[in-house]
PDB file of C-alpha atoms in Angstrom:
ATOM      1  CA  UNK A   7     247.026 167.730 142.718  1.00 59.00           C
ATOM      2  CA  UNK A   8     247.034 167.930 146.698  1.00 76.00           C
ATOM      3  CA  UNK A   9     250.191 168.924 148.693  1.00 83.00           C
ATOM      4  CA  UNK A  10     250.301 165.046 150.020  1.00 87.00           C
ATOM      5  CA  UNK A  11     250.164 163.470 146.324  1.00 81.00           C
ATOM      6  CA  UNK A  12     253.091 166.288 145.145  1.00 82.00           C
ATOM      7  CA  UNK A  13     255.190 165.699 148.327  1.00 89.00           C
ATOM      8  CA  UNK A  14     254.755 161.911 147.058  1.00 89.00           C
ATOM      9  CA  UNK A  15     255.750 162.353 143.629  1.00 81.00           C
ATOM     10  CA  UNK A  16     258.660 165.062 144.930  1.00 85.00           C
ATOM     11  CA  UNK A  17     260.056 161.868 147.067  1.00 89.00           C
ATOM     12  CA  UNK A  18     259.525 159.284 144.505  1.00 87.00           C
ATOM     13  CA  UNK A  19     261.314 160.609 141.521  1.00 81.00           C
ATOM     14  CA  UNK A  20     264.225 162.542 144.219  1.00 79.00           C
ATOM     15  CA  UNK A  21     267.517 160.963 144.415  1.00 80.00           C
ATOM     16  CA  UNK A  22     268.738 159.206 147.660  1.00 80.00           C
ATOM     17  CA  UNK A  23     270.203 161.660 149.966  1.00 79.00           C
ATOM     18  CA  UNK A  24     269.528 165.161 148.143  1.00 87.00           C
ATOM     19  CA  UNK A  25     268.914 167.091 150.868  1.00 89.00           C
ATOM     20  CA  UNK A  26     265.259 168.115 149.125  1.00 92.00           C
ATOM     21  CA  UNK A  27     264.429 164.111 148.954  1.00 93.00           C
ATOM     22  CA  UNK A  28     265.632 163.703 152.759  1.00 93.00           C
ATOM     23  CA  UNK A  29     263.509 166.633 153.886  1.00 94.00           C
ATOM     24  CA  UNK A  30     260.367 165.486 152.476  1.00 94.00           C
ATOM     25  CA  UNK A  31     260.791 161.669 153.448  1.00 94.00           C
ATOM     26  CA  UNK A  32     260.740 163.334 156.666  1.00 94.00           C
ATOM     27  CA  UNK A  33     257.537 165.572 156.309  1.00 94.00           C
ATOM     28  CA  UNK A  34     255.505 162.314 155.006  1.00 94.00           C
ATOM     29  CA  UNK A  35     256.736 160.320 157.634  1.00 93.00           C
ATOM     30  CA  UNK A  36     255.008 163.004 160.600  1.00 93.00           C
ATOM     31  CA  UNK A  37     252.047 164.028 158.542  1.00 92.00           C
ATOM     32  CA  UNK A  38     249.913 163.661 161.532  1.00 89.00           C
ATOM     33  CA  UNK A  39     252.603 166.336 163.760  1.00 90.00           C
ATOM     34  CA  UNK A  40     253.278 169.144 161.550  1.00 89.00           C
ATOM     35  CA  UNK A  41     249.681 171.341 162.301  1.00 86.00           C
ATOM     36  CA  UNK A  42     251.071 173.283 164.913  1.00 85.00           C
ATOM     37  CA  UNK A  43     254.462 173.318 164.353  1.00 90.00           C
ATOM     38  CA  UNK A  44     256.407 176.524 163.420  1.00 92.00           C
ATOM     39  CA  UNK A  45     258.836 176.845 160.548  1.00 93.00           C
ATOM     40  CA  UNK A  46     261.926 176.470 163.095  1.00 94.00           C
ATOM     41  CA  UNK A  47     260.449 173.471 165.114  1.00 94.00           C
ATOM     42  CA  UNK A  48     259.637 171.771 161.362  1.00 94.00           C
ATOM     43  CA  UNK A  49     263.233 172.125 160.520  1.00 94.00           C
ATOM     44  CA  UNK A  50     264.536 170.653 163.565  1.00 94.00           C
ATOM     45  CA  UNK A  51     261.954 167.823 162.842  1.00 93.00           C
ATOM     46  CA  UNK A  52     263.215 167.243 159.384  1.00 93.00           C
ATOM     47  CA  UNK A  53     266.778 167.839 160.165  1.00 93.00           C
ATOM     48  CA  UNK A  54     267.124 171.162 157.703  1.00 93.00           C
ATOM     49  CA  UNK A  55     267.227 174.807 157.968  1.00 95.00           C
ATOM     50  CA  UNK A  56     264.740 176.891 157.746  1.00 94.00           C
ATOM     51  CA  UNK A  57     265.784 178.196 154.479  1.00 95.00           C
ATOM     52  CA  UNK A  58     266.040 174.778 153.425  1.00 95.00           C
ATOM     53  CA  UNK A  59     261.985 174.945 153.992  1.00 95.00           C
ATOM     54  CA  UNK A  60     261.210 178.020 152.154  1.00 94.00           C
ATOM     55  CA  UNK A  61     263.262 176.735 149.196  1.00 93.00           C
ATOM     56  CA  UNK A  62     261.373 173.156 149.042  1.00 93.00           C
ATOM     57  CA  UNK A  63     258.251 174.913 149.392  1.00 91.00           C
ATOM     58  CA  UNK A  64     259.153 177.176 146.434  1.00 89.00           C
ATOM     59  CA  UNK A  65     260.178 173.862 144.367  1.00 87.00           C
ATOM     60  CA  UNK A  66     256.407 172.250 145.160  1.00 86.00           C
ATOM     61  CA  UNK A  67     255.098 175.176 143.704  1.00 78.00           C
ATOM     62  CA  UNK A  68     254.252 177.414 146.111  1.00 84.00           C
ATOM     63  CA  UNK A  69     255.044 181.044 146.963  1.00 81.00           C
ATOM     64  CA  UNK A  70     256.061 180.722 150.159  1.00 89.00           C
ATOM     65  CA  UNK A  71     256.440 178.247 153.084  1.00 92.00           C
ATOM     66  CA  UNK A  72     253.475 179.686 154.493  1.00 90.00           C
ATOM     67  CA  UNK A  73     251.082 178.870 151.682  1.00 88.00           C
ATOM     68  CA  UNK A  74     253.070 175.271 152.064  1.00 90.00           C
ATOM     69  CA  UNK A  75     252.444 174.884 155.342  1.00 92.00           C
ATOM     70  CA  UNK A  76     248.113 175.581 154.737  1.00 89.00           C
ATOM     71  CA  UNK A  77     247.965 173.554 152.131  1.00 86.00           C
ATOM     72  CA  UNK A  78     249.543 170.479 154.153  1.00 90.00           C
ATOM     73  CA  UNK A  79     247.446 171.276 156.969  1.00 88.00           C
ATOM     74  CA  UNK A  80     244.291 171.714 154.750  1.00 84.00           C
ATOM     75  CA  UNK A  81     245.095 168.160 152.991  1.00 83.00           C
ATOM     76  CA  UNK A  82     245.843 166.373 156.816  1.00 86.00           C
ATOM     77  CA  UNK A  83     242.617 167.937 158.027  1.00 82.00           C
ATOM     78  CA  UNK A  84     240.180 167.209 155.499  1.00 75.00           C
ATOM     79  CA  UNK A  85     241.834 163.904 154.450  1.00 76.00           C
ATOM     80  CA  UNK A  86     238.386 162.390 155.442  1.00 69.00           C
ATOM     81  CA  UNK A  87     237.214 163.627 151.923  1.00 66.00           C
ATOM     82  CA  UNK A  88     240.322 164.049 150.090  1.00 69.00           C
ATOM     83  CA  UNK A  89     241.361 160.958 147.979  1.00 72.00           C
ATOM     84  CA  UNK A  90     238.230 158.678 147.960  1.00 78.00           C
ATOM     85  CA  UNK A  91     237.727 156.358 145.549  1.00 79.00           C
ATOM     86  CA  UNK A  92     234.049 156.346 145.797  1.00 77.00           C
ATOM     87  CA  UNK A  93     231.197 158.477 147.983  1.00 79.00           C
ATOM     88  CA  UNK A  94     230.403 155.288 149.545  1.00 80.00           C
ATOM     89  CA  UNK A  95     232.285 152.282 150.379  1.00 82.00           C
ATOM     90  CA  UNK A  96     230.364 149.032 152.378  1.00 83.00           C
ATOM     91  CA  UNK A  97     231.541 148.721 155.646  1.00 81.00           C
ATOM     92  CA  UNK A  98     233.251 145.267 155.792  1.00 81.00           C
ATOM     93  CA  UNK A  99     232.165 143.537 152.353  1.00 89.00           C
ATOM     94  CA  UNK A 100     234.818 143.014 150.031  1.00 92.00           C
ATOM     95  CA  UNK A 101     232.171 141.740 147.766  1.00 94.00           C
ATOM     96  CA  UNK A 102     229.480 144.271 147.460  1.00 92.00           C
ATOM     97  CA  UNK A 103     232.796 147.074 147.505  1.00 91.00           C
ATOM     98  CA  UNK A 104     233.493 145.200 144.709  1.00 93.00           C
ATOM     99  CA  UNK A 105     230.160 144.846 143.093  1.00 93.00           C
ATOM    100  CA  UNK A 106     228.862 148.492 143.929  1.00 91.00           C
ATOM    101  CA  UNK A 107     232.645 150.025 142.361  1.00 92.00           C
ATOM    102  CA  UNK A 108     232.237 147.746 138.869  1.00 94.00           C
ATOM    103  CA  UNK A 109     228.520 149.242 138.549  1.00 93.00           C
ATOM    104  CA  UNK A 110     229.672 152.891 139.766  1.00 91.00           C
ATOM    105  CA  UNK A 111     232.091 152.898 136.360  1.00 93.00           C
ATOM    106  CA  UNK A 112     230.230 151.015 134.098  1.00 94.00           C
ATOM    107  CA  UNK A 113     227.170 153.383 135.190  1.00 93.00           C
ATOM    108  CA  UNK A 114     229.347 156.615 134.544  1.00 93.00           C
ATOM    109  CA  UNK A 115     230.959 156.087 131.174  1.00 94.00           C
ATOM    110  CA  UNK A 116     228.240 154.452 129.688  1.00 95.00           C
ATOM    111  CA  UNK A 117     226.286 157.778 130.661  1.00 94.00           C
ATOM    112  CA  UNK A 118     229.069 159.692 130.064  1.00 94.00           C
ATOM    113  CA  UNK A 119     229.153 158.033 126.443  1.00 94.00           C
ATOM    114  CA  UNK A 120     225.427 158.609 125.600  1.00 94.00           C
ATOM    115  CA  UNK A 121     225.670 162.180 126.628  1.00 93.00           C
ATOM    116  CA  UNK A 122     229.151 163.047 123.944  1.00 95.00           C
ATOM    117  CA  UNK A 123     227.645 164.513 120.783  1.00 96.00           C
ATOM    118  CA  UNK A 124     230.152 162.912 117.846  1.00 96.00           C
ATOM    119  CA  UNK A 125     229.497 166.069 115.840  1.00 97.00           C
ATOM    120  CA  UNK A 126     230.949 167.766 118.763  1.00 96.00           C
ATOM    121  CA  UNK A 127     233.792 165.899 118.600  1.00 97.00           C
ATOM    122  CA  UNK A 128     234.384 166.183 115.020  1.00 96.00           C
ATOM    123  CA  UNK A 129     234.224 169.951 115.567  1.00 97.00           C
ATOM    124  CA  UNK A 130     236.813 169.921 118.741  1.00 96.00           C
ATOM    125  CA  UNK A 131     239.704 167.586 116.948  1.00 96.00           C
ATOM    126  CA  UNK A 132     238.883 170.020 113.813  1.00 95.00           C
ATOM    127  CA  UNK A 133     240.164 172.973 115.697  1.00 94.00           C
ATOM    128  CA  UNK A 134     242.755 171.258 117.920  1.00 94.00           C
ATOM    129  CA  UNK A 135     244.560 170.699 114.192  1.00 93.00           C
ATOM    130  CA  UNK A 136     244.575 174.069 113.798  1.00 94.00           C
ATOM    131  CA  UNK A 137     246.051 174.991 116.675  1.00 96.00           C
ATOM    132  CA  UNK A 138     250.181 175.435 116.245  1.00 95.00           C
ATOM    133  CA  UNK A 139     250.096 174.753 120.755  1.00 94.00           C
ATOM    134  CA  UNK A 140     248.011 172.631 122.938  1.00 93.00           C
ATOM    135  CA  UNK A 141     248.411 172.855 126.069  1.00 91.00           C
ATOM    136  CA  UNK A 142     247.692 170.863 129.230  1.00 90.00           C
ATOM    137  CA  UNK A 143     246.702 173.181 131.984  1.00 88.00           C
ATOM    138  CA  UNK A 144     245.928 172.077 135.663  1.00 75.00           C
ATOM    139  CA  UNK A 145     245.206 168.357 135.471  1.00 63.00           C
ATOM    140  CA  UNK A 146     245.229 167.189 138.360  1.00 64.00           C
ATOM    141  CA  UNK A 147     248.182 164.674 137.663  1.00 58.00           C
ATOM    142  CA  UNK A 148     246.103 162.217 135.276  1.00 64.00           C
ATOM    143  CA  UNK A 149     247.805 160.651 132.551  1.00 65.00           C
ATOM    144  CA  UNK A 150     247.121 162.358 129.639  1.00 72.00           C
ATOM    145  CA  UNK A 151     250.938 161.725 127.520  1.00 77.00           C
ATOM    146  CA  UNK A 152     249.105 159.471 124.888  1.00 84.00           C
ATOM    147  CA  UNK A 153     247.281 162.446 123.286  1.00 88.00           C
ATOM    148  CA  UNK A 154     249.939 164.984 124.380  1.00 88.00           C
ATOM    149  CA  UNK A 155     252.314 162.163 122.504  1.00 90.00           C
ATOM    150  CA  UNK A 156     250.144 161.989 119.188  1.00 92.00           C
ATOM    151  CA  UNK A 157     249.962 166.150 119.235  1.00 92.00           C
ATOM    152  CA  UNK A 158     253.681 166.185 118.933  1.00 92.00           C
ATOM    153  CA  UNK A 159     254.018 163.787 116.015  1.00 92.00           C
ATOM    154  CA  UNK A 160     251.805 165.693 114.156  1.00 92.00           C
ATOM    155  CA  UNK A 161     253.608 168.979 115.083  1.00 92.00           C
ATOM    156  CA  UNK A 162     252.564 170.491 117.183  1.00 92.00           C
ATOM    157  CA  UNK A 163     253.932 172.475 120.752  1.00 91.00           C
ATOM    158  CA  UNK A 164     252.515 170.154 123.471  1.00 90.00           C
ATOM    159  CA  UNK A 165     252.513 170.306 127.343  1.00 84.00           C
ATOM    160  CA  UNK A 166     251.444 168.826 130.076  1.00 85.00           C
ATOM    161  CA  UNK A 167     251.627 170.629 133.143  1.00 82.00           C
ATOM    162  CA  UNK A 168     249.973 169.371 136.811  1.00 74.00           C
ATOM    163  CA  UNK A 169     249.899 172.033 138.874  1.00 73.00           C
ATOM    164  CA  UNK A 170     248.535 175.458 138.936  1.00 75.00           C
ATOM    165  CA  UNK A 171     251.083 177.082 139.829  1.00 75.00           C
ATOM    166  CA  UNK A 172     253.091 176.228 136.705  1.00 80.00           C
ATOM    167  CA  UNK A 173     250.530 176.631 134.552  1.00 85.00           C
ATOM    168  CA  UNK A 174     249.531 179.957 135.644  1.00 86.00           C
ATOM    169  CA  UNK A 175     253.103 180.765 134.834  1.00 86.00           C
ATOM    170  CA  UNK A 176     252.553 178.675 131.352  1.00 88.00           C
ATOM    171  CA  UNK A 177     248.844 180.782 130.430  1.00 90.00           C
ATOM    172  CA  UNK A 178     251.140 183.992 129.936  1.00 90.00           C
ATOM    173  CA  UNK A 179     253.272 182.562 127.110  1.00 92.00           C
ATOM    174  CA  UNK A 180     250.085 181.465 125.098  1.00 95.00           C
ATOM    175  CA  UNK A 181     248.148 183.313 121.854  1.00 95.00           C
ATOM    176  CA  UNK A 182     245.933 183.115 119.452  1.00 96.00           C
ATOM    177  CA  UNK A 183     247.313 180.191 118.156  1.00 96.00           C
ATOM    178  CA  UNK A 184     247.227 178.079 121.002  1.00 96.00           C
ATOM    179  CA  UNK A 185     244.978 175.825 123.007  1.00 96.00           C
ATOM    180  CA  UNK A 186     244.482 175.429 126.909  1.00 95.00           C
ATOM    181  CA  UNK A 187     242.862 172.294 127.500  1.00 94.00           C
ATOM    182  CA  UNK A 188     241.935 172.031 131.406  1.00 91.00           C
ATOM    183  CA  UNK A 189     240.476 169.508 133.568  1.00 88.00           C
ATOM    184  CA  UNK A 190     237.826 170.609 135.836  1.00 85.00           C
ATOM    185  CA  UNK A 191     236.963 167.837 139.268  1.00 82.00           C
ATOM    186  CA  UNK A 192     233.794 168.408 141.041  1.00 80.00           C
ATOM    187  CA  UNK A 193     234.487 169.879 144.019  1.00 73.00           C
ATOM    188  CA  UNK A 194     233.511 173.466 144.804  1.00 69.00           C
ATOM    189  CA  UNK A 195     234.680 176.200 142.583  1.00 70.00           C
ATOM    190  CA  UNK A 196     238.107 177.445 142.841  1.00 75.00           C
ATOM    191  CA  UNK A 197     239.221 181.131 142.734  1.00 80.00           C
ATOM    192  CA  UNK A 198     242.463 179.812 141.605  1.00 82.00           C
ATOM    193  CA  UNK A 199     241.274 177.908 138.566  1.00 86.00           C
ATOM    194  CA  UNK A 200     238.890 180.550 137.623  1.00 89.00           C
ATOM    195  CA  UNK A 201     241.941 183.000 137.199  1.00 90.00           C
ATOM    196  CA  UNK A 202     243.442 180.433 135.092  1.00 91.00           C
ATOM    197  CA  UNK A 203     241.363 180.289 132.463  1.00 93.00           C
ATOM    198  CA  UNK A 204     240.532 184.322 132.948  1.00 94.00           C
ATOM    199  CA  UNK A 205     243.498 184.494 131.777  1.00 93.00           C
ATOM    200  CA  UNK A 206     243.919 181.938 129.232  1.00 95.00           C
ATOM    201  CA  UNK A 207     241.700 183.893 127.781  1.00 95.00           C
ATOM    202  CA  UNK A 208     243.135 187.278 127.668  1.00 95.00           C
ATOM    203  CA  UNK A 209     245.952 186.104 125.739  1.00 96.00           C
ATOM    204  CA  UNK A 210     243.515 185.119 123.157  1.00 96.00           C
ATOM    205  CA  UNK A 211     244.439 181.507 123.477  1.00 96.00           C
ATOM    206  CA  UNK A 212     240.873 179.232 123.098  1.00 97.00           C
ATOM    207  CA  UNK A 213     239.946 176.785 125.844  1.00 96.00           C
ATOM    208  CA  UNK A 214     238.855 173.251 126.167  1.00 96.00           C
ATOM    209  CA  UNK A 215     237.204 172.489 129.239  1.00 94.00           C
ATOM    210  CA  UNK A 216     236.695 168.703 130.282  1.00 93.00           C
ATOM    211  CA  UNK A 217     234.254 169.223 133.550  1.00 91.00           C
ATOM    212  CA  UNK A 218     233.233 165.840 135.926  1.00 90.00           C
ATOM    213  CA  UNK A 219     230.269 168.317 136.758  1.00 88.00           C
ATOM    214  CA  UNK A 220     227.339 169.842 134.691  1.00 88.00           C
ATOM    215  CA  UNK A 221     226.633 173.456 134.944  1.00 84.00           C
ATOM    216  CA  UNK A 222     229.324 174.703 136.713  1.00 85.00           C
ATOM    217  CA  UNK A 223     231.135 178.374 136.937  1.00 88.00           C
ATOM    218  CA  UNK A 224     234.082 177.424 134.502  1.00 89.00           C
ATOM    219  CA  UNK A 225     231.479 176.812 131.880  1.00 91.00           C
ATOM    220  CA  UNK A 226     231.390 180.090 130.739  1.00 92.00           C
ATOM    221  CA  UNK A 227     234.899 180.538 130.102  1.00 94.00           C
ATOM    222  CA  UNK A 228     235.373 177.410 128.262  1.00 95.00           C
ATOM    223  CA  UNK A 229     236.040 177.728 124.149  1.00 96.00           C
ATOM    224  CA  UNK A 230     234.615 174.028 124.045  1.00 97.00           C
ATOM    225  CA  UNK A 231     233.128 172.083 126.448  1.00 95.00           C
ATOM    226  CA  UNK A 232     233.293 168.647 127.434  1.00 95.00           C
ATOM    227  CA  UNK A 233     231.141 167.970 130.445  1.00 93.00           C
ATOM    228  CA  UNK A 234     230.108 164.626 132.649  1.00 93.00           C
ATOM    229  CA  UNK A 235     228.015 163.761 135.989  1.00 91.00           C
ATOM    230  CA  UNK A 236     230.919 163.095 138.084  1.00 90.00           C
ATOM    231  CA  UNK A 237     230.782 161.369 141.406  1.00 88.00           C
ATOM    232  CA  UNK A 238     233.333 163.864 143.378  1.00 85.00           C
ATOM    233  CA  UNK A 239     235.874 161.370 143.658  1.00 85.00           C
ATOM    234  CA  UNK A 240     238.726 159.403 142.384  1.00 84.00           C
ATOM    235  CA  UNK A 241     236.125 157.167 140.175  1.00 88.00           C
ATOM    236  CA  UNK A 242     235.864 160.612 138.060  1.00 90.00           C
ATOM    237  CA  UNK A 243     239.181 159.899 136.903  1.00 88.00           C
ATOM    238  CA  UNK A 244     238.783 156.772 134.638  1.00 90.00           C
ATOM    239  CA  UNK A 245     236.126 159.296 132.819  1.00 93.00           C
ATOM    240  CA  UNK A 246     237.903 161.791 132.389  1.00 91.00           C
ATOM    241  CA  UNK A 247     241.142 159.419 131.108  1.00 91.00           C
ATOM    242  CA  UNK A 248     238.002 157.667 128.589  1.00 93.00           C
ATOM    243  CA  UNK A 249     237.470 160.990 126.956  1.00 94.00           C
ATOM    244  CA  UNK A 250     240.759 162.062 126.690  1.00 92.00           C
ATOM    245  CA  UNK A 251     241.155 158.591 125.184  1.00 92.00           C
ATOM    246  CA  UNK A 252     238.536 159.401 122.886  1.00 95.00           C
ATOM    247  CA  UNK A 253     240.172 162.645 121.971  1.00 95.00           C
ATOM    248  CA  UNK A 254     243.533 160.915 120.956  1.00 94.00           C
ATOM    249  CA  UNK A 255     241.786 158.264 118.651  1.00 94.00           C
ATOM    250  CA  UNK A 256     239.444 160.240 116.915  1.00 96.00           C
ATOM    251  CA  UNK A 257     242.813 162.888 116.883  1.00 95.00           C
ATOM    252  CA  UNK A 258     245.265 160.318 115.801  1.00 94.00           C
ATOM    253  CA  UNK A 259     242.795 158.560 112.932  1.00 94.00           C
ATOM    254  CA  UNK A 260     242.439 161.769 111.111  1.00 94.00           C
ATOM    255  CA  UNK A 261     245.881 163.232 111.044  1.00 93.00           C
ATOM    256  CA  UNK A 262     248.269 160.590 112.224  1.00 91.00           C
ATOM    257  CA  UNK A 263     247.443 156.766 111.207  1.00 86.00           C
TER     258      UNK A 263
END
């Protein structure tokens, strides 16, 4: 998740006049102003205190306000490729957008479909049964609560956690007996999710990794491996959300219906 869509999702589940909610209603409304700013001329802008600042940044999950601050300015900067719904986009035809984004999904999970071995599958909801925690590492805020839901039903500890940050936090409390299922985009390889699973993995918790890119670094750390040709963008998503979809139905048929 970017520092734009979790200052979004801060301000649309925050309560009218928490000072918090205020503060970032005030950051999304000067996206375009804060590069330069320091951390006193940002609190005059958003009507707070400075410690106000380094306590927000703390709540979006980051260690300080000056890791806040880069990843805002990284996100504003590079917005030209952050967020896109496809690599390319018509100029001025509403028609062929919409004809060229129908065929760019309908190309990708049919694909995506003929490249998922069954038998592999089989062998992935076969272990996730065995697990006594699943966990949801890193994923990029997609909707995954139908097969976190049917995990719980049937027992198990399930959670679903968005940002790394948090979840680094959550790979320490795992073992052998759970399971760190983690969404991978493609975009270049991050340090940051690398550690994650490095460390997944020296609990001796197993790994599930469901990549939108074949052959990639986190390969080799992944327990299982769930892999697509992914397009770099927000088109990925309706993949990834078919195979988890896949997951939960295969899942819930065995051990739940």
């Amino acid at each position: 998740m970017n520092v734009i869509s979790r200052l979004v999702n801060f301000y649309s589940n925050g309560a009218e006049g928490e000072v918090y909610h205020d503060v970032v209603g005030q950051i999304l409304c000067h996206l375009n102003e804060l590069s330069g700013l320091t951390i006193y001329e940002m609190a005059e802008l958003c009507y707070a205190s400075t410690t106000t600042l380094s306590r927000l940044s703390k709540k979006l999950g980051f260690g300080s306000f000056s890791a806040f601050k880069n990843a805002l300015n990284g996100s504003v900067r590079g917005y030209s490729t952050l967020n896109r719904s496809m690599p390319y986009v018509p100029n001025d035809d509403t028609a062929a957008t919409i004809a060229l984004y129908t065929e760019t999904i309908q190309t990708q999970l049919t694909q995506c479909g003929e490249m998922l071995d069954p038998a592999h599958i089989d062998e992935i909801i076969t272990a996730m049964d065995r697990f006594r925690s699943v966990v949801f590492l890193n994923n990029f805020q997609l909707r995954l609560d139908g097969l976190v839901q049917d995990l719980l039903m049937s027992g198990k500890r399930s959670y679903d956690i968005s940002s790394i940050e948090r979840s680094m936090e959550m790979a320490e409390k795992l073992d052998a007996d759970s399971l760190a299922i983690t969404v991978v985009p493609k975009l270049p390889e991050s340090v940051e999710l690398i550690d994650l699973l490095k460390k997944v993995l020296a609990t001796g918790a197993s790994t599930l990794v469901i990549s939108a890119a074949i052959q990639s670094q986190y390969d080799k750390y992944a327990t299982w491996l769930l892999c697509f040709n992914g397009t770099g963008t927000l088109v990925d998503r309706y993949t990834i959300d078919y195979i988890v979809n896949l997951l939960s139905m295969v899942y819930r048929n065995r051990y739940i219906d």
